[in-house]
PDB file of C-alpha atoms in Angstrom:
ATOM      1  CA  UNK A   1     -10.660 -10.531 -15.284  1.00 64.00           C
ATOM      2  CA  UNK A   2      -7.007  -9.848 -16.444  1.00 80.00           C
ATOM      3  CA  UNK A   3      -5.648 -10.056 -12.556  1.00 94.00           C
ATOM      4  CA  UNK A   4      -3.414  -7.910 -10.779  1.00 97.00           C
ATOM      5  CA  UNK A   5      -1.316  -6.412 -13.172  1.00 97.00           C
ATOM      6  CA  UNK A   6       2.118  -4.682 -12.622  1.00 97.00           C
ATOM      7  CA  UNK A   7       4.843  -2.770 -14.758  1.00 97.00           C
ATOM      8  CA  UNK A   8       7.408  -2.961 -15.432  1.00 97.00           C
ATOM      9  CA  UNK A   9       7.884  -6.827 -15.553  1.00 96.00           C
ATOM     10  CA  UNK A  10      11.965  -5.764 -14.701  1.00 97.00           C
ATOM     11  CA  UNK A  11      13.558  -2.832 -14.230  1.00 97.00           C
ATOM     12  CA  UNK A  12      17.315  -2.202 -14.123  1.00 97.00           C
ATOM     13  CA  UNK A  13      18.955   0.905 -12.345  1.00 97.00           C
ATOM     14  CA  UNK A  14      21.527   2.179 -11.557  1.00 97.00           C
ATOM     15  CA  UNK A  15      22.326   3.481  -7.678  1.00 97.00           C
ATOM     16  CA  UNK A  16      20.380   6.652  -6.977  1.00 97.00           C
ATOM     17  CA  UNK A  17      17.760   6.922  -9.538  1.00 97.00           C
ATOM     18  CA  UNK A  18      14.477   6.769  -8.852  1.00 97.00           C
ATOM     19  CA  UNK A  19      12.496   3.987  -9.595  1.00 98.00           C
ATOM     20  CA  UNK A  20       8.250   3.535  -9.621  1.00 98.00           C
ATOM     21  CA  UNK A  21       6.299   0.646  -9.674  1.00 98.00           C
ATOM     22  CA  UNK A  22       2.935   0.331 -10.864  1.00 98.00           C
ATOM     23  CA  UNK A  23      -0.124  -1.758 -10.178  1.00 98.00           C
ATOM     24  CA  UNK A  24      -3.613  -2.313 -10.955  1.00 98.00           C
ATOM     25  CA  UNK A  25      -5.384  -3.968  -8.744  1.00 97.00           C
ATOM     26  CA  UNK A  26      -8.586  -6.056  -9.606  1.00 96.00           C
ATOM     27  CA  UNK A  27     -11.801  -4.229  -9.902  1.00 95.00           C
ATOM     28  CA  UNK A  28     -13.744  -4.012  -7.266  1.00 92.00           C
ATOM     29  CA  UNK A  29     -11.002  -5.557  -4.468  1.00 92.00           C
ATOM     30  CA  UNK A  30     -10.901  -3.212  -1.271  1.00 90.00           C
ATOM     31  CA  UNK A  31      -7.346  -4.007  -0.226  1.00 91.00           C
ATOM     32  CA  UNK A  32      -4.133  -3.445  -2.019  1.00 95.00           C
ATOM     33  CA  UNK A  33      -0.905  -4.969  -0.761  1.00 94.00           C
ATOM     34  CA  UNK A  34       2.912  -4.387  -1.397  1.00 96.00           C
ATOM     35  CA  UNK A  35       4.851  -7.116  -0.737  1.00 94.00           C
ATOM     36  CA  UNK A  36       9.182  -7.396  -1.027  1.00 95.00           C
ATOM     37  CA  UNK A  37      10.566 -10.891  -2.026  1.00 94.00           C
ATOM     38  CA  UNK A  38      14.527 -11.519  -1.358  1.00 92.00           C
ATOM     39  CA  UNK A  39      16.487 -14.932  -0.821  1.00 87.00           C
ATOM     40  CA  UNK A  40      17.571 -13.700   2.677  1.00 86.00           C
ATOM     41  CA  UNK A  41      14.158 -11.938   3.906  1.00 85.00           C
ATOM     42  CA  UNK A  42      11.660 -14.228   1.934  1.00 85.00           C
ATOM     43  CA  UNK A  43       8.253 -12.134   1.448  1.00 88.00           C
ATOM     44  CA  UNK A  44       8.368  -9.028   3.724  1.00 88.00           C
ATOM     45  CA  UNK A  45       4.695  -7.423   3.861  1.00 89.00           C
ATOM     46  CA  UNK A  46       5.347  -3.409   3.408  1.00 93.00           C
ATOM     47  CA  UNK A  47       2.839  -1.431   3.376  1.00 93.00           C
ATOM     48  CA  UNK A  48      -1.165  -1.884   2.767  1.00 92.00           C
ATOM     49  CA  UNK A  49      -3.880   0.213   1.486  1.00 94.00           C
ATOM     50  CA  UNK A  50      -7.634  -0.145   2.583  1.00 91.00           C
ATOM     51  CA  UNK A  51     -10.251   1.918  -0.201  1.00 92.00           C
ATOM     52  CA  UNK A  52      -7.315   3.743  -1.319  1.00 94.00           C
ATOM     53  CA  UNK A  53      -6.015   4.811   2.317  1.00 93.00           C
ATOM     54  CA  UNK A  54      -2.737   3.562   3.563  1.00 93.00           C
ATOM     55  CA  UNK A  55      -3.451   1.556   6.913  1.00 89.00           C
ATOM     56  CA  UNK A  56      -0.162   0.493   7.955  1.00 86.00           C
ATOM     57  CA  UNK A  57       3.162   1.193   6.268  1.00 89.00           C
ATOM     58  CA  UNK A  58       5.372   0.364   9.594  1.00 85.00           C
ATOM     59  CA  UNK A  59       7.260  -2.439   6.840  1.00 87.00           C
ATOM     60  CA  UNK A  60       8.327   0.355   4.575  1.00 92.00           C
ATOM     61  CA  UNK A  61      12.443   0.347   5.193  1.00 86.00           C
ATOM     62  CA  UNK A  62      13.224   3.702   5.520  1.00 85.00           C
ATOM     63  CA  UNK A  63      12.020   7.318   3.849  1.00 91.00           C
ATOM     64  CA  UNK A  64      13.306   6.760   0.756  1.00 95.00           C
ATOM     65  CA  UNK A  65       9.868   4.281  -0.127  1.00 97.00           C
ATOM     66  CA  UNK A  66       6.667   5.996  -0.404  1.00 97.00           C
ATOM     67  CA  UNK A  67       3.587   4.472  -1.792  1.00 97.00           C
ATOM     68  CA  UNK A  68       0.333   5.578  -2.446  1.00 97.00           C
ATOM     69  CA  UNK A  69      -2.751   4.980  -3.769  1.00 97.00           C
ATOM     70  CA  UNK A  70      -4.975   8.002  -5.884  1.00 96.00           C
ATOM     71  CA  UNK A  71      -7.562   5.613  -6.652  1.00 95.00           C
ATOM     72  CA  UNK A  72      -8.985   2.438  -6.447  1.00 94.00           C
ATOM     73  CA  UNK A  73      -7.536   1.412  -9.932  1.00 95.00           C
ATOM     74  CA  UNK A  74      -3.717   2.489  -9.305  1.00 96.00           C
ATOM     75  CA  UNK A  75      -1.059   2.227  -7.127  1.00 98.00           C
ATOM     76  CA  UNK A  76       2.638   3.241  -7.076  1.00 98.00           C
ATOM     77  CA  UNK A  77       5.761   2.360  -5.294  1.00 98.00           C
ATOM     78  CA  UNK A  78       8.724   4.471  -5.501  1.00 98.00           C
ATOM     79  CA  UNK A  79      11.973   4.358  -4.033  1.00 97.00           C
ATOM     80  CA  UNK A  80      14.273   7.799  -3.888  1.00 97.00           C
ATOM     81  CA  UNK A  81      17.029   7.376  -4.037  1.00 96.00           C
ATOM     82  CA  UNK A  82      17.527   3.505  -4.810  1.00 96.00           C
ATOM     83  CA  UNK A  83      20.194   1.495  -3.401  1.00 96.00           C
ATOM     84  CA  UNK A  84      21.841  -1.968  -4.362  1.00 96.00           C
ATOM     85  CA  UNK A  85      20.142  -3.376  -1.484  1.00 95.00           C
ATOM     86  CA  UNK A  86      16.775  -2.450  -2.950  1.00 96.00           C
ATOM     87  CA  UNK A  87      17.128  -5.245  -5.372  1.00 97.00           C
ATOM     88  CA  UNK A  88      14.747  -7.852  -5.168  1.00 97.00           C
ATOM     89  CA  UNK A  89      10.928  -8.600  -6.612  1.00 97.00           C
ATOM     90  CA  UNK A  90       8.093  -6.011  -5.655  1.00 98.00           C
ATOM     91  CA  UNK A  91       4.598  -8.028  -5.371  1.00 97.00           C
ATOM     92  CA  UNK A  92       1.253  -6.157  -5.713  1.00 97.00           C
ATOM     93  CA  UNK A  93      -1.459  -8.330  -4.306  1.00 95.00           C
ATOM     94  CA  UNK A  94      -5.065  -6.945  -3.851  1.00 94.00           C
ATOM     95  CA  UNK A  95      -8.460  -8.669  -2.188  1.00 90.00           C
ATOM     96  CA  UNK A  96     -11.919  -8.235  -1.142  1.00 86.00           C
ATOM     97  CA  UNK A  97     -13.138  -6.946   2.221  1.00 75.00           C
ATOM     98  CA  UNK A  98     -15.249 -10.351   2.099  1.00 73.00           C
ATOM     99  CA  UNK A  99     -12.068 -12.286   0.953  1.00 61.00           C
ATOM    100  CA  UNK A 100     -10.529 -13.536   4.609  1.00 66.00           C
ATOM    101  CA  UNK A 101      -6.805 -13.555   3.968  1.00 72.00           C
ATOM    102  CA  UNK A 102      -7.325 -15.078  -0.369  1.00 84.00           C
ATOM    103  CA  UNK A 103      -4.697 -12.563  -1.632  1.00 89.00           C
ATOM    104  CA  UNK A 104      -4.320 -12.055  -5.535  1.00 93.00           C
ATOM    105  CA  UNK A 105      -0.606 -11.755  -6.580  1.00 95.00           C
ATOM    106  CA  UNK A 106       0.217  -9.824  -9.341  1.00 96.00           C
ATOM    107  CA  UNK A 107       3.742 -11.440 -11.909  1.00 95.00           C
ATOM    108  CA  UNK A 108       5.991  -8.837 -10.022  1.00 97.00           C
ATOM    109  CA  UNK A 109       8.530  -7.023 -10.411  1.00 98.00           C
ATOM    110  CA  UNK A 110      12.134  -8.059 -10.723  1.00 97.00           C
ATOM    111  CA  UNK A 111      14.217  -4.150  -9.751  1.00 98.00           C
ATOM    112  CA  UNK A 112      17.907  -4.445 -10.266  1.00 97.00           C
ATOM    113  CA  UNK A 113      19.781  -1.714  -8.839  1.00 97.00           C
ATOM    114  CA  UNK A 114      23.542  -1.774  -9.954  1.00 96.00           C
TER     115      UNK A 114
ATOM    116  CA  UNK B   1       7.205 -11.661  15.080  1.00 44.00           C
ATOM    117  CA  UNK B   2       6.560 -14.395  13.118  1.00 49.00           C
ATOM    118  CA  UNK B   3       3.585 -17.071  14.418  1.00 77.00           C
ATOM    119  CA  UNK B   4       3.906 -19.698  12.055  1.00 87.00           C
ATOM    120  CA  UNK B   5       6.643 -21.970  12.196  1.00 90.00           C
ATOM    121  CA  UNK B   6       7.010 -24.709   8.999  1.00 93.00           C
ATOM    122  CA  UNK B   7      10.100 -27.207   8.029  1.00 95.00           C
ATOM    123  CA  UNK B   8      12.392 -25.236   5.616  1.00 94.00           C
ATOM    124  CA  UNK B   9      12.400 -28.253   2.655  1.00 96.00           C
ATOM    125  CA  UNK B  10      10.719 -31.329   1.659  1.00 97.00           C
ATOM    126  CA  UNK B  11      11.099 -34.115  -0.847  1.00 97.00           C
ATOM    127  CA  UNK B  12       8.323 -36.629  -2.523  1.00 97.00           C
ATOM    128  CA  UNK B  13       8.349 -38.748  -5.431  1.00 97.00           C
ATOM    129  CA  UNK B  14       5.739 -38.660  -7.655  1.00 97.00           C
ATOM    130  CA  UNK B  15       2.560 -39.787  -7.080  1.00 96.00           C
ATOM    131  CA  UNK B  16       2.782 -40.093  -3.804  1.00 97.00           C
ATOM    132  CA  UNK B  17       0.784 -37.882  -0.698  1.00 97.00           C
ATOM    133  CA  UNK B  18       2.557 -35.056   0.996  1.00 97.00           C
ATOM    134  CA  UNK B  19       1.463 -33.473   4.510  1.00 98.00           C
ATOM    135  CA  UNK B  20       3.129 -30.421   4.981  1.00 97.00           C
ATOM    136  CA  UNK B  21       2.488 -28.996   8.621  1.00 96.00           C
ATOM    137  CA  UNK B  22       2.533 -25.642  10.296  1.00 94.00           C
ATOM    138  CA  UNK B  23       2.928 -25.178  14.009  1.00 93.00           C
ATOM    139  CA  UNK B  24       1.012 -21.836  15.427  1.00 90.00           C
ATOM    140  CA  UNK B  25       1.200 -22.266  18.965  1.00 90.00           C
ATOM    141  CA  UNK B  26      -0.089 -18.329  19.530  1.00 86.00           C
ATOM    142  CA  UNK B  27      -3.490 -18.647  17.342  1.00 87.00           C
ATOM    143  CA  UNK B  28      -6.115 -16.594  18.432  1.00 83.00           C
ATOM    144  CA  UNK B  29      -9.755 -17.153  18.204  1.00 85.00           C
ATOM    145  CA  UNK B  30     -10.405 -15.385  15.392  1.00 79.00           C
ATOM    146  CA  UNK B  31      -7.156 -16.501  13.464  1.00 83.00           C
ATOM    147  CA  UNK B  32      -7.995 -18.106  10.126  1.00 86.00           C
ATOM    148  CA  UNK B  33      -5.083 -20.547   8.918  1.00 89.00           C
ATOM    149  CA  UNK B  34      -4.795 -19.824   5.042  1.00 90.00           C
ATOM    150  CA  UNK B  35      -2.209 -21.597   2.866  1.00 94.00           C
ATOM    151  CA  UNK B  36      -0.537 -20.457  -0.443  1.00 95.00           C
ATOM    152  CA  UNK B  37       2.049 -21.883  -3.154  1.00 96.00           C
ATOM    153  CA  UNK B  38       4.870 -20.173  -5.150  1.00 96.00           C
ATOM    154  CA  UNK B  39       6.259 -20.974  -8.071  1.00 95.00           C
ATOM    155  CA  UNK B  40       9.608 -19.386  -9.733  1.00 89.00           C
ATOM    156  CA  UNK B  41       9.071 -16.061 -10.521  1.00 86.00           C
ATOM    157  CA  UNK B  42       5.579 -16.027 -10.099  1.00 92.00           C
ATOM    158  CA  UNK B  43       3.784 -14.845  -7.274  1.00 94.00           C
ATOM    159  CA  UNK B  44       1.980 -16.799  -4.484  1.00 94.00           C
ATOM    160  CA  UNK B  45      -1.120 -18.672  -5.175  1.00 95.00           C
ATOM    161  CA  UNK B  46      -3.854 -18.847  -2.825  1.00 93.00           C
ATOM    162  CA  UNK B  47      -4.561 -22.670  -2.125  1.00 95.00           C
ATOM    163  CA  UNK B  48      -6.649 -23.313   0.726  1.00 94.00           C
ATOM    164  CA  UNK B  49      -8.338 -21.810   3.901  1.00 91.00           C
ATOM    165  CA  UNK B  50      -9.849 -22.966   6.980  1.00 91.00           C
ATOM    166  CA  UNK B  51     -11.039 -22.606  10.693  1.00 90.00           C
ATOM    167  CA  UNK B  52     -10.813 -25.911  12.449  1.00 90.00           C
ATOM    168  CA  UNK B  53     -11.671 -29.526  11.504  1.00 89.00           C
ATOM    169  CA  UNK B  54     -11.351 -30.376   7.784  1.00 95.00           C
ATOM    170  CA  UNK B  55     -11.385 -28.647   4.680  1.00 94.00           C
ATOM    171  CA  UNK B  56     -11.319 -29.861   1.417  1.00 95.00           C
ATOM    172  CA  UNK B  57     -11.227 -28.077  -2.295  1.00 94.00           C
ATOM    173  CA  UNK B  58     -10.084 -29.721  -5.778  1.00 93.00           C
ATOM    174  CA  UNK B  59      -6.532 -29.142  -4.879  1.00 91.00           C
ATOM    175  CA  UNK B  60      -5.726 -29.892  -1.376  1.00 96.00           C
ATOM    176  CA  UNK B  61      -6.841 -30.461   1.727  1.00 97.00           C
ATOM    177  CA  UNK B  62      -5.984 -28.990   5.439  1.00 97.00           C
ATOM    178  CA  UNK B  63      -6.507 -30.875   9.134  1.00 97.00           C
ATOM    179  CA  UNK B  64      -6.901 -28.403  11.445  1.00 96.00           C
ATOM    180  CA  UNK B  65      -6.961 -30.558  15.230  1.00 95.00           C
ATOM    181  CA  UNK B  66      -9.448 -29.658  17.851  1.00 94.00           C
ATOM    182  CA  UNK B  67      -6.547 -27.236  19.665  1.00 94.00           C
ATOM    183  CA  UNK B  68      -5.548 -25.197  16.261  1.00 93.00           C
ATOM    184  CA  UNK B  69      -2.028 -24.887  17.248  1.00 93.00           C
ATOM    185  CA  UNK B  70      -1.219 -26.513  14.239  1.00 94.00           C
ATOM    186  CA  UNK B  71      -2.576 -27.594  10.631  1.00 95.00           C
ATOM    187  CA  UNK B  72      -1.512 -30.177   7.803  1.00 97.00           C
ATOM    188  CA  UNK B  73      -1.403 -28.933   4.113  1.00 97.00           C
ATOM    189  CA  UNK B  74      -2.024 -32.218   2.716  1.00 98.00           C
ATOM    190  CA  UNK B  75      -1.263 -32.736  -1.517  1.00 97.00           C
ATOM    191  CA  UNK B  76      -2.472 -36.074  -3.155  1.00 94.00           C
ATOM    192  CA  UNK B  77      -1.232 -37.925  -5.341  1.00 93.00           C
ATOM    193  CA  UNK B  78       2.114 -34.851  -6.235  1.00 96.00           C
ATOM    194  CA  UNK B  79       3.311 -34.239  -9.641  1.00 96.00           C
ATOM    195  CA  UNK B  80       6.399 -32.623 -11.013  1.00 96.00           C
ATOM    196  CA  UNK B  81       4.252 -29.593 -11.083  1.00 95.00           C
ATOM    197  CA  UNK B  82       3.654 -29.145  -7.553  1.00 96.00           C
ATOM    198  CA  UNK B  83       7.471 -28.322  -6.698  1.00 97.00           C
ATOM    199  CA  UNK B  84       6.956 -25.001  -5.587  1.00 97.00           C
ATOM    200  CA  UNK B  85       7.298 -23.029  -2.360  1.00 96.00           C
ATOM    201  CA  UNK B  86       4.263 -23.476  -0.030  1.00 97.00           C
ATOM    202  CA  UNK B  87       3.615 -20.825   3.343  1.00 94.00           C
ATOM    203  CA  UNK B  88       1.046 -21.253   5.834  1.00 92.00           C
ATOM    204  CA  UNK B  89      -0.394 -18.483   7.562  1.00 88.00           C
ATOM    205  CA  UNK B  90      -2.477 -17.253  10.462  1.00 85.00           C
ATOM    206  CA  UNK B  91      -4.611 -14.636  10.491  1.00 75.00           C
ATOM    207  CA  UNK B  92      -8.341 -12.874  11.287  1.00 65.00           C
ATOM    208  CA  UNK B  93     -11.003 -11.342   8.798  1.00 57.00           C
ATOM    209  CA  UNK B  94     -11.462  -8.621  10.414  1.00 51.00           C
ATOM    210  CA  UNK B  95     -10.860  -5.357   7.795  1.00 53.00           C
ATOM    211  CA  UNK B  96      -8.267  -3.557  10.003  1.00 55.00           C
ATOM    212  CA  UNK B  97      -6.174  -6.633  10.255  1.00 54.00           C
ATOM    213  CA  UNK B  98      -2.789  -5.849  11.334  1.00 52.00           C
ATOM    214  CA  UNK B  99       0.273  -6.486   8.871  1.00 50.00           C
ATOM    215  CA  UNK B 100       1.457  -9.888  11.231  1.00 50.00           C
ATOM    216  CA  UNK B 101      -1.444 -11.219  10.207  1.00 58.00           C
ATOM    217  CA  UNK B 102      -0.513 -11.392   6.595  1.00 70.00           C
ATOM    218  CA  UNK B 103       2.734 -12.175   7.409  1.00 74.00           C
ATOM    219  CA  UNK B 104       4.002 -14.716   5.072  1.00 79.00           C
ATOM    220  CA  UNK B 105       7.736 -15.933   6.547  1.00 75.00           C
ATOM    221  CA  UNK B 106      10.191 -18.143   4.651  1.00 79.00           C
ATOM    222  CA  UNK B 107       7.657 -21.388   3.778  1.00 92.00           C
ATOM    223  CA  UNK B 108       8.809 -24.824   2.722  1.00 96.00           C
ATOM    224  CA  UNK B 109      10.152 -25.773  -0.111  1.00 96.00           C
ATOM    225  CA  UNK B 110       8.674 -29.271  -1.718  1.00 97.00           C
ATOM    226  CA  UNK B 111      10.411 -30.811  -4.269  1.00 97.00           C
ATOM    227  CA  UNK B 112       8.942 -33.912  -6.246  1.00 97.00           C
ATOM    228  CA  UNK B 113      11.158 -36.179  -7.631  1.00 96.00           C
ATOM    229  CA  UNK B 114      10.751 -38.290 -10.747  1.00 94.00           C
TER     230      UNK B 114
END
């Protein structure tokens, strides 16, 4: 299994654009997790999908992140329009409804937002 | 509101045993306490899981006391390679899990010295 795999690997932008992020979660994992990493915040959980339905998004910032899920092979996070304070790494973690709390990280990615 | 609380850094030389522990004063009865490491730019690793008592796997083991208000990551025996960042958390199995329980907080930092 290739893991939780997510694109880009790093992304620079400049303020106001819009930026996606992908992932692909493992096959057959019921849960699909966006995570935010900064220096000041560590890992901030923000938002979680359960068989492709969002279950709690209340660690989403503000209106300008969406995320969703149209299957159980893809997910996207996008921000509209980006800030500087957006920067940091996005994490895409997925598990099984039979895995307690054993998440699977995917590499990340690092979004620069000048 | 975060229930784990860990120490922010710790240092080891080689070769020698650490015990990194996690206070969780608020566990529930169906909390699980579920450790994971981070290196640079990668993200976190699951390590090790448990309920109470002892567990044991081929990289580290956990002491969970008789009250489970708090648990000991222990590492044998560290290497260079086990500098990372290492978070403990608390949490249930239960599918609709709420986002606290996968709430992952600012971990501690173990560095091994030559």
């Amino acid at each position: 299994d290739a893991g939780v795999i997510q694109s880009p690997r790093h992304e620079v932008t400049e303020m106001g654009q819009e930026v996606t992020l992908r992932c692909k979660p493992i096959s057959g994992h019921d849960y699909l997790f966006w995570y935010r990493q900064t220096m000041m915040r560590g890992l901030e959980l923000l938002i979680y999908f359960n068989n492709n339905v969002p279950i709690d998004d209340s660690g989403m910032p503000e209106d300008r992140f969406s995320a969703k899920m149209p299957n159980a092979s893809f997910s996207t996070l996008k921000i509209q329009p980006s800030e500087p304070r957006d920067s940091a790494v996005y994490f895409c973690a997925s598990k099984t409804d039979r895995g307690g709390e054993k998440l699977f990280f995917g590499s990340g990615t690092q979004l620069s937002v000048l | 509101l975060a229930k784990t609380t860990q120490p922010i850094s710790m240092d080891s030389y080689e070769g020698q045993e650490v015990n990194i522990t996690c206070s969780h004063n608020n566990i529930a009865t169906n909390d699980y306490i579920t450790w994971y490491q981070q290196f640079p730019s990668q993200g976190p690793r699951f390590i090790i899981q448990g309920y109470k008592t002892k567990v044991t796997n081929e990289v580290a083991s956990l002491f969970i006391p008789a009250d489970r208000k708090s648990s000991t990551l222990s590492l044998p025996r560290v290497s260079l390679s086990d500098t990372a960042v290492y978070y403990c958390l608390v949490g249930d199995r239960l599918p609709q899990t709420g986002a606290n329980n996968l709430f992952f907080g600012t971990g501690t930092r173990l560095t091994v010295i030559p």
